[in-house]
Amino acid sequence: MNKISCAFIRILQHSNSYGGATVLGRQLSYKSDLSLDKIYPNVRLQLYTPPPPPSDGDKFNGYVPMDKLEITYSRSSGPGGQHVNTVNTKVDVRFKLAEAKWIPDKTRAKLLKALQNKITKEGYFCIKSDLTRSQQLNLADALEKLRAIIRAQEVEAASPSEETLEKIRRRQEKAARQRLQLKRGRAQVKADRQGPSAVDF
Amino acid sequence: MANLRESSDKALKLLRTLPRVQIGNLRPNPNSKQNDKRGRAQHGGDKHGAGNKGSGQRQNFMRLGYETGNQPFYLRFPYEPYYKGHHLRRQYPPLSLLQLQVLIDTNRIDISQPIDIATICNSGLLTLKPAELEYGFQLTDHGLDNFKAKINIEVQHASEAVIAAVERNGGVIRTAYYDPRCLHILANPKKFFQKGVPIPKRMLPPQDAVAYYTDAKNRGYLANPEEISKERLVLAQKYGYELPRIEEDPQYEMLTAAKDGRQLFYGLEPGWLINLVDKVIVKPKET
C-alpha cells in the first residue's frame, strides 16, 4: 500500500462521520446503484421542515396551527383500574372560534351560527376526546373531530334534481285527487241516506 | 491445555488436605445400581407388569395413535392450510418504545450515534434470530405517551403512531430492509469481522415488501426524501404537535445520517475487509 492510501485510511479511521468520511472538507459517502440521488434525481435529499400549506381562499385546507389551540389533559372516565385512575388520557382542545383566523371567514361565520349553542360565555369552542388509552391518540382523535366539524360546514347539500321534484309534485297531486275522491264518495253516501226530495220528483 | 493442568493441580492440592478416600467417604453415584428385574417372587410375579385383562395383558397391543376404531387424531386432518407459505412469512420481533426508553435511560444504547439492528443487538439485551425468519425489529407503541428521547433510529417496521412519537421529540425514524445474510452479520457484527470476509452488499427487498419500503408514509429507506419531509408535516398535523425544525438542530448531521441502499454498516462500504487484529481496512482496487 502506498503512502497516499495509508494516509487516506488513517483519516477514515479517525473520521467520526456517520454516512461517510470527510476528506479535505468534502463528503465521501458511499453511493451505490441504490443511492437516493440515482433513484430520485432533481429532488431535495436533505430532510427539511416544509412551511405550512397556503390558505386556499374560501376552502379550509386542513392546517390547524397548534400554538393557537389550548390543550389540557385530564383523567378519563369509565373502567380501567389503576391506569384510568392515574394517567391523564383525556384531551380537551379549546380555541376562541370568533378569533380563529386559520378558518376561512365564510366557514367561520357558518360555524359561529351552527355552534352558537355550544360556544362558552368567553367565546371558546371545546372538543374533548377520551376514546383510547393513549393521550396522543386521543389528541389525534380530537383534531380529527375538529376537522370534520369544519369540513361539514363547507359541504353544500345537493339540491334535488328536476326528476325528483317532478316525482314529488305528481305524488302530491295524486294524494290530493284520492283524498277528494274519497270525500265526494262519502258525501254521496250521506246524501243517499236522506229520502227523495222535491227535486227528485 | 492450560485449563486442564490448572484443574488437575487444584484436584491434587485438595487431595493433600482432605481425609483419605474410603468407601464410607464417597458420595453415592445415582443410576450406578440397577434393580434386578425378576419376573418371579412377591414383587415381580403374579401379573408380571401386564395389568388386568385388555389388549395389554393379552399381549395384543394396538398401534400407536389407534383410538379403538374412531378416526384417530393424526388422521383427522387431511390438510392444514394455515401453514401454507409459513416458510415465507417474515417475522419482526417487537421492541416497544418503553423498552427503548429504558435502554436509553440506563445507558445501554448511545443516542449520540444512529441506532440500527447492530446497536440494539450489541446492547446484549435483545437478540435477533434470523434463522427463525426474524427479519429485524418492529417498534411498537407500548409506552407511546412517555417516550422522550431524540434519536436517529432505523427499524424494519413501525406504525404511524410510533413514527409520530419519534418525530415529535425531534428524532428521525426510518424503515429499512436487510436480507437474511446481512441480518446474520448485523446480529453479531464482531463474529463476522473475525471471519475475515469482505462486507457484502445488501440486497433489495422481496416483491411484496417493495411497496412498503418505497412509501414515504412508512419512512421507507427507498422512498422519496422530499415526500418524507412533507409527510412529517402531515403526521405532525394529524397527531397535533408542532414539528420541530430539524435543520436548526445542532445534531442535524447525526440525525439525518442514513445508510445507502447497499450499505450494511455506517461508515463502511461493501467490499471492504476489516482486519481487527492489525486494525486495518483492506479495500478492493479501483477497476
PDB file of C-alpha atoms in Angstrom, chain A residues 94-165:
ATOM      1  CA  ARG A  94     -60.171  24.717  23.103  1.00  0.00           C
ATOM      2  CA  PHE A  95     -59.964  27.844  20.996  1.00  0.00           C
ATOM      3  CA  LYS A  96     -61.858  31.086  20.523  1.00  0.00           C
ATOM      4  CA  LEU A  97     -63.921  30.457  17.411  1.00  0.00           C
ATOM      5  CA  ALA A  98     -64.516  34.117  16.545  1.00  0.00           C
ATOM      6  CA  GLU A  99     -60.756  34.849  16.559  1.00  0.00           C
ATOM      7  CA  ALA A 100     -59.667  31.727  14.641  1.00  0.00           C
ATOM      8  CA  LYS A 101     -58.013  33.287  11.589  1.00  0.00           C
ATOM      9  CA  TRP A 102     -56.910  29.878  10.310  1.00  0.00           C
ATOM     10  CA  ILE A 103     -60.533  29.055   9.419  1.00  0.00           C
ATOM     11  CA  PRO A 104     -61.739  30.835   6.241  1.00  0.00           C
ATOM     12  CA  ASP A 105     -64.113  33.748   7.027  1.00  0.00           C
ATOM     13  CA  LYS A 106     -67.200  32.319   5.333  1.00  0.00           C
ATOM     14  CA  THR A 107     -66.815  28.959   7.059  1.00  0.00           C
ATOM     15  CA  ARG A 108     -66.114  30.669  10.376  1.00  0.00           C
ATOM     16  CA  ALA A 109     -69.347  32.651  10.111  1.00  0.00           C
ATOM     17  CA  LYS A 110     -71.310  29.460   9.336  1.00  0.00           C
ATOM     18  CA  LEU A 111     -69.655  27.680  12.260  1.00  0.00           C
ATOM     19  CA  LEU A 112     -70.495  30.502  14.667  1.00  0.00           C
ATOM     20  CA  LYS A 113     -74.111  30.171  13.636  1.00  0.00           C
ATOM     21  CA  ALA A 114     -74.214  26.359  13.715  1.00  0.00           C
ATOM     22  CA  LEU A 115     -72.341  26.032  17.025  1.00  0.00           C
ATOM     23  CA  GLN A 116     -73.827  29.045  18.788  1.00  0.00           C
ATOM     24  CA  ASN A 117     -75.382  26.851  21.487  1.00  0.00           C
ATOM     25  CA  LYS A 118     -72.100  25.097  22.105  1.00  0.00           C
ATOM     26  CA  ILE A 119     -69.767  28.081  22.497  1.00  0.00           C
ATOM     27  CA  THR A 120     -68.938  29.129  26.047  1.00  0.00           C
ATOM     28  CA  LYS A 121     -69.533  32.568  27.528  1.00  0.00           C
ATOM     29  CA  GLU A 122     -65.921  33.592  26.826  1.00  0.00           C
ATOM     30  CA  GLY A 123     -66.288  32.508  23.223  1.00  0.00           C
ATOM     31  CA  TYR A 124     -64.414  29.179  23.434  1.00  0.00           C
ATOM     32  CA  PHE A 125     -65.391  26.178  21.376  1.00  0.00           C
ATOM     33  CA  CYS A 126     -64.169  22.985  23.012  1.00  0.00           C
ATOM     34  CA  ILE A 127     -63.676  19.409  21.799  1.00  0.00           C
ATOM     35  CA  LYS A 128     -62.975  16.538  24.157  1.00  0.00           C
ATOM     36  CA  SER A 129     -61.787  13.032  23.486  1.00  0.00           C
ATOM     37  CA  ASP A 130     -61.208  10.009  25.690  1.00  0.00           C
ATOM     38  CA  LEU A 131     -61.614   7.401  23.001  1.00  0.00           C
ATOM     39  CA  THR A 132     -58.400   5.413  23.561  1.00  0.00           C
ATOM     40  CA  ARG A 133     -55.985   4.562  26.345  1.00  0.00           C
ATOM     41  CA  SER A 134     -53.316   6.834  24.917  1.00  0.00           C
ATOM     42  CA  GLN A 135     -53.118  10.599  25.318  1.00  0.00           C
ATOM     43  CA  GLN A 136     -51.529  11.110  21.917  1.00  0.00           C
ATOM     44  CA  LEU A 137     -54.124   9.020  20.093  1.00  0.00           C
ATOM     45  CA  ASN A 138     -56.881  10.915  21.880  1.00  0.00           C
ATOM     46  CA  LEU A 139     -55.357  14.187  20.748  1.00  0.00           C
ATOM     47  CA  ALA A 140     -55.337  12.893  17.180  1.00  0.00           C
ATOM     48  CA  ASP A 141     -58.996  11.903  17.575  1.00  0.00           C
ATOM     49  CA  ALA A 142     -59.932  15.365  18.928  1.00  0.00           C
ATOM     50  CA  LEU A 143     -58.245  17.089  15.979  1.00  0.00           C
ATOM     51  CA  GLU A 144     -59.946  14.731  13.538  1.00  0.00           C
ATOM     52  CA  LYS A 145     -63.299  15.621  15.078  1.00  0.00           C
ATOM     53  CA  LEU A 146     -62.452  19.322  14.767  1.00  0.00           C
ATOM     54  CA  ARG A 147     -61.551  18.995  11.110  1.00  0.00           C
ATOM     55  CA  ALA A 148     -64.723  17.007  10.409  1.00  0.00           C
ATOM     56  CA  ILE A 149     -66.862  19.723  12.031  1.00  0.00           C
ATOM     57  CA  ILE A 150     -65.209  22.441   9.974  1.00  0.00           C
ATOM     58  CA  ARG A 151     -65.457  20.485   6.712  1.00  0.00           C
ATOM     59  CA  ALA A 152     -69.125  19.643   7.342  1.00  0.00           C
ATOM     60  CA  GLN A 153     -69.925  23.354   7.131  1.00  0.00           C
ATOM     61  CA  GLU A 154     -68.254  23.644   3.753  1.00  0.00           C
ATOM     62  CA  VAL A 155     -70.150  20.808   2.136  1.00  0.00           C
ATOM     63  CA  GLU A 156     -73.101  22.183   0.163  1.00  0.00           C
ATOM     64  CA  ALA A 157     -76.112  19.914   0.446  1.00  0.00           C
ATOM     65  CA  ALA A 158     -77.039  18.618  -3.002  1.00  0.00           C
ATOM     66  CA  SER A 159     -80.349  20.097  -4.197  1.00  0.00           C
ATOM     67  CA  PRO A 160     -82.881  17.565  -5.517  1.00  0.00           C
ATOM     68  CA  SER A 161     -82.885  17.008  -9.273  1.00  0.00           C
ATOM     69  CA  GLU A 162     -85.715  18.015 -11.607  1.00  0.00           C
ATOM     70  CA  GLU A 163     -86.876  14.423 -11.897  1.00  0.00           C
ATOM     71  CA  THR A 164     -87.123  14.138  -8.131  1.00  0.00           C
ATOM     72  CA  LEU A 165     -89.083  17.386  -7.871  1.00  0.00           C
TER      73      LEU A 165
END
